[in-house]
Amino acid sequence: MRFDLDAMRAAPGKVFHVEGEEQLTTLNWRGEEVRVEGPVHAEASAFYVGSENQVVLTVHVRGRVHRACSRCLADVVENVDKEEELEVFPDEIQGKYLELRPFIEAGMRLGLSTKPLCRPDCQGICPYCGADLNREPHRPNCSRPRTARDPRLSVLATLLEEEKNKT
Ligand SMILES: [Zn+2]
Ligand SMILES: [Zn+2]
């Protein structure tokens, strides 16, 4: 997908529109390799501003990606739907076309959530014993710091304390 810069320069202010699908297999996002499922649907519009010698570009992307849950690493399918508006300077572009692929990729990256979750209340993996808390309790050797926030535990703690004081 691309815009013809000569045609745009010849008609300042006129809005050009393209729509189509772009095949992206993976996106690199902060070191995470994000797998893209199926084509990314993109709609773009642009017009040339003669006085500024710039193109105002709007790109709207929609696609599906696979992520790892930020708490338990389970596979998460995320729907990306993102619109971005940018200013592009044709003088900085080699050739006569404004290629949209880099903007489509950037739009997909911008649309990714920073902390994907398999479900809103994902319990995650215990950093102390490695148990997946969505499926299993802490392992017996878990060294997590114990807090007495659980009322049942605080009752137990009080009983133990009393027992200790007796002896
Ligand atoms: Zn999860
Ligand atoms: Zn644990």
Tab-separated table of C-alpha atoms and ligand atoms in Angstrom:
chain	number	residue	atom	x	y	z
A	1	MET	CA	0.000	0.000	0.000
A	2	ARG	CA	1.309	3.417	-0.892
A	3	PHE	CA	0.523	6.946	-1.973
A	4	ASP	CA	1.828	8.557	-5.151
A	5	LEU	CA	3.636	11.676	-3.944
A	6	ASP	CA	3.636	13.370	-7.359
A	7	ALA	CA	-0.132	13.043	-7.609
A	8	MET	CA	-0.486	14.468	-4.095
A	9	ARG	CA	1.833	17.388	-4.764
A	10	ALA	CA	-0.161	18.174	-7.893
A	11	ALA	CA	-3.377	18.516	-5.852
A	12	PRO	CA	-2.640	20.208	-2.517
A	13	GLY	CA	-5.422	19.757	0.040
A	14	LYS	CA	-7.065	16.911	-1.815
A	15	VAL	CA	-7.580	13.871	0.393
A	16	PHE	CA	-6.288	10.608	-1.033
A	17	HIS	CA	-7.444	7.309	0.391
A	18	VAL	CA	-6.171	3.742	0.225
A	19	GLU	CA	-7.444	0.645	1.935
A	20	GLY	CA	-6.163	-2.899	1.907
A	21	GLU	CA	-4.419	-5.682	3.712
A	22	GLU	CA	-0.800	-5.996	4.640
A	23	GLN	CA	0.889	-9.265	5.582
A	24	LEU	CA	2.991	-8.900	8.695
A	25	THR	CA	4.169	-12.110	10.324
A	26	THR	CA	5.856	-10.764	13.429
A	27	LEU	CA	6.366	-7.444	15.135
A	28	ASN	CA	9.241	-6.696	17.405
A	29	TRP	CA	8.005	-4.792	20.426
A	30	ARG	CA	10.448	-3.935	23.233
A	31	GLY	CA	12.294	-7.180	22.661
A	32	GLU	CA	9.104	-9.256	22.557
A	33	GLU	CA	8.406	-11.079	19.310
A	34	VAL	CA	4.703	-10.620	18.683
A	35	ARG	CA	3.120	-13.041	16.214
A	36	VAL	CA	0.553	-11.508	13.894
A	37	GLU	CA	-2.373	-13.739	12.953
A	38	GLY	CA	-3.665	-13.165	9.445
A	39	PRO	CA	-3.395	-9.978	7.449
A	40	VAL	CA	-3.572	-6.544	9.011
A	41	HIS	CA	-6.394	-4.432	7.640
A	42	ALA	CA	-5.300	-0.874	7.035
A	43	GLU	CA	-7.057	2.282	5.935
A	44	ALA	CA	-5.040	5.370	5.221
A	45	SER	CA	-5.830	8.860	4.098
A	46	ALA	CA	-3.440	11.678	3.318
A	47	PHE	CA	-3.284	15.143	1.884
A	48	TYR	CA	-0.461	17.425	0.862
A	49	VAL	CA	0.023	20.846	2.474
A	50	GLY	CA	1.935	22.948	-0.049
A	51	SER	CA	2.903	25.810	2.276
A	52	GLU	CA	4.554	23.384	4.712
A	53	ASN	CA	5.713	20.918	2.067
A	54	GLN	CA	4.353	18.115	4.180
A	55	VAL	CA	1.879	15.286	3.977
A	56	VAL	CA	-0.641	14.823	6.774
A	57	LEU	CA	-1.176	11.090	7.023
A	58	THR	CA	-3.779	9.154	8.991
A	59	VAL	CA	-3.397	5.399	9.303
A	60	HIS	CA	-5.955	3.107	10.913
A	61	VAL	CA	-4.916	-0.498	11.500
A	62	ARG	CA	-6.883	-3.516	12.667
A	63	GLY	CA	-5.396	-6.938	13.290
A	64	ARG	CA	-4.987	-9.871	15.668
A	65	VAL	CA	-1.799	-10.705	17.488
A	66	HIS	CA	-0.589	-13.382	19.879
A	67	ARG	CA	1.031	-12.259	23.095
A	68	ALA	CA	2.192	-13.897	26.296
A	69	CYS	CA	0.252	-13.026	29.452
A	70	SER	CA	2.407	-10.605	31.435
A	71	ARG	CA	1.691	-12.515	34.663
A	72	CYS	CA	1.559	-16.224	33.746
A	73	LEU	CA	2.935	-16.360	30.170
A	74	ALA	CA	-0.185	-18.085	28.772
A	75	ASP	CA	-1.056	-17.323	25.155
A	76	VAL	CA	-3.263	-14.263	24.779
A	77	VAL	CA	-4.974	-13.202	21.576
A	78	GLU	CA	-5.196	-9.438	21.357
A	79	ASN	CA	-7.249	-7.425	18.892
A	80	VAL	CA	-5.473	-4.282	17.821
A	81	ASP	CA	-7.503	-1.341	16.567
A	82	LYS	CA	-5.466	1.814	16.376
A	83	GLU	CA	-5.492	5.081	14.478
A	84	GLU	CA	-2.508	7.382	14.288
A	85	GLU	CA	-1.978	10.718	12.609
A	86	LEU	CA	1.441	11.837	11.477
A	87	GLU	CA	3.203	14.462	9.453
A	88	VAL	CA	5.539	13.248	6.763
A	89	PHE	CA	8.001	15.309	4.780
A	90	PRO	CA	8.164	14.176	1.154
A	91	ASP	CA	11.623	15.714	0.714
A	92	GLU	CA	12.943	13.123	3.144
A	93	ILE	CA	11.515	10.246	1.112
A	94	GLN	CA	13.490	8.406	-1.557
A	95	GLY	CA	11.479	7.815	-4.693
A	96	LYS	CA	8.036	8.972	-5.715
A	97	TYR	CA	5.921	6.849	-3.380
A	98	LEU	CA	5.013	7.115	0.252
A	99	GLU	CA	5.164	3.450	1.313
A	100	LEU	CA	2.716	2.678	4.111
A	101	ARG	CA	4.114	-0.569	5.466
A	102	PRO	CA	6.373	1.081	8.086
A	103	PHE	CA	3.434	3.160	9.322
A	104	ILE	CA	1.183	0.105	9.470
A	105	GLU	CA	3.811	-1.704	11.544
A	106	ALA	CA	4.213	1.313	13.815
A	107	GLY	CA	0.436	1.573	14.232
A	108	MET	CA	0.215	-2.085	15.261
A	109	ARG	CA	2.989	-1.583	17.816
A	110	LEU	CA	1.239	1.484	19.230
A	111	GLY	CA	-1.982	-0.498	19.543
A	112	LEU	CA	-0.459	-3.265	21.681
A	113	SER	CA	-1.303	-3.233	25.359
A	114	THR	CA	1.655	-2.731	27.675
A	115	LYS	CA	0.627	-5.548	30.014
A	116	PRO	CA	-1.432	-8.202	28.238
A	117	LEU	CA	-3.435	-10.448	30.566
A	118	CYS	CA	-4.986	-13.866	29.845
A	119	ARG	CA	-7.885	-12.741	32.078
A	120	PRO	CA	-8.327	-9.645	34.254
A	121	ASP	CA	-7.839	-11.563	37.506
A	122	CYS	CA	-4.898	-13.706	36.384
A	123	GLN	CA	-3.066	-14.852	39.543
A	124	GLY	CA	0.244	-15.211	37.735
A	125	ILE	CA	3.274	-17.303	38.535
A	126	CYS	CA	4.699	-17.108	42.054
A	127	PRO	CA	8.191	-15.601	41.782
A	128	TYR	CA	9.289	-17.603	44.858
A	129	CYS	CA	8.183	-21.165	44.069
A	130	GLY	CA	7.240	-21.014	40.394
A	131	ALA	CA	3.698	-22.315	40.902
A	132	ASP	CA	1.153	-21.217	38.301
A	133	LEU	CA	-1.355	-19.823	40.790
A	134	ASN	CA	-4.204	-20.092	38.288
A	135	ARG	CA	-3.888	-23.877	38.487
A	136	GLU	CA	-2.165	-24.825	41.734
A	137	PRO	CA	-1.435	-23.521	45.237
A	138	HIS	CA	2.023	-22.398	46.333
A	139	ARG	CA	4.431	-25.289	46.572
A	140	PRO	CA	5.412	-26.476	50.067
A	141	ASN	CA	8.914	-25.023	49.772
A	142	CYS	CA	7.602	-21.574	48.746
A	143	SER	CA	9.627	-18.863	50.465
A	144	ARG	CA	7.257	-15.978	49.801
A	145	PRO	CA	7.037	-13.442	52.600
A	146	ARG	CA	4.021	-14.273	54.745
A	147	THR	CA	1.752	-11.465	55.698
A	148	ALA	CA	-1.112	-11.819	58.122
A	149	ARG	CA	-3.590	-10.062	55.860
A	150	ASP	CA	-5.673	-13.185	55.584
A	151	PRO	CA	-7.880	-13.064	58.723
A	152	ARG	CA	-7.738	-16.852	59.073
A	153	LEU	CA	-3.954	-16.672	59.143
A	154	SER	CA	-3.932	-13.883	61.708
A	155	VAL	CA	-6.164	-15.980	63.986
A	156	LEU	CA	-3.704	-18.831	63.581
A	157	ALA	CA	-0.786	-16.517	64.301
A	158	THR	CA	-2.468	-15.326	67.490
A	159	LEU	CA	-3.054	-18.909	68.621
A	160	LEU	CA	0.554	-19.815	67.937
A	161	GLU	CA	1.702	-16.768	69.814
A	162	GLU	CA	-0.445	-17.698	72.811
A	163	GLU	CA	0.894	-21.253	72.680
A	164	LYS	CA	4.436	-19.920	72.684
A	165	ASN	CA	3.743	-17.650	75.659
A	166	LYS	CA	2.397	-20.583	77.691
A	167	THR	CA	5.656	-22.448	77.556
B	1	ZN	ZN	-2.212	-15.023	32.852
B	2	ZN	ZN	4.871	-19.511	45.922
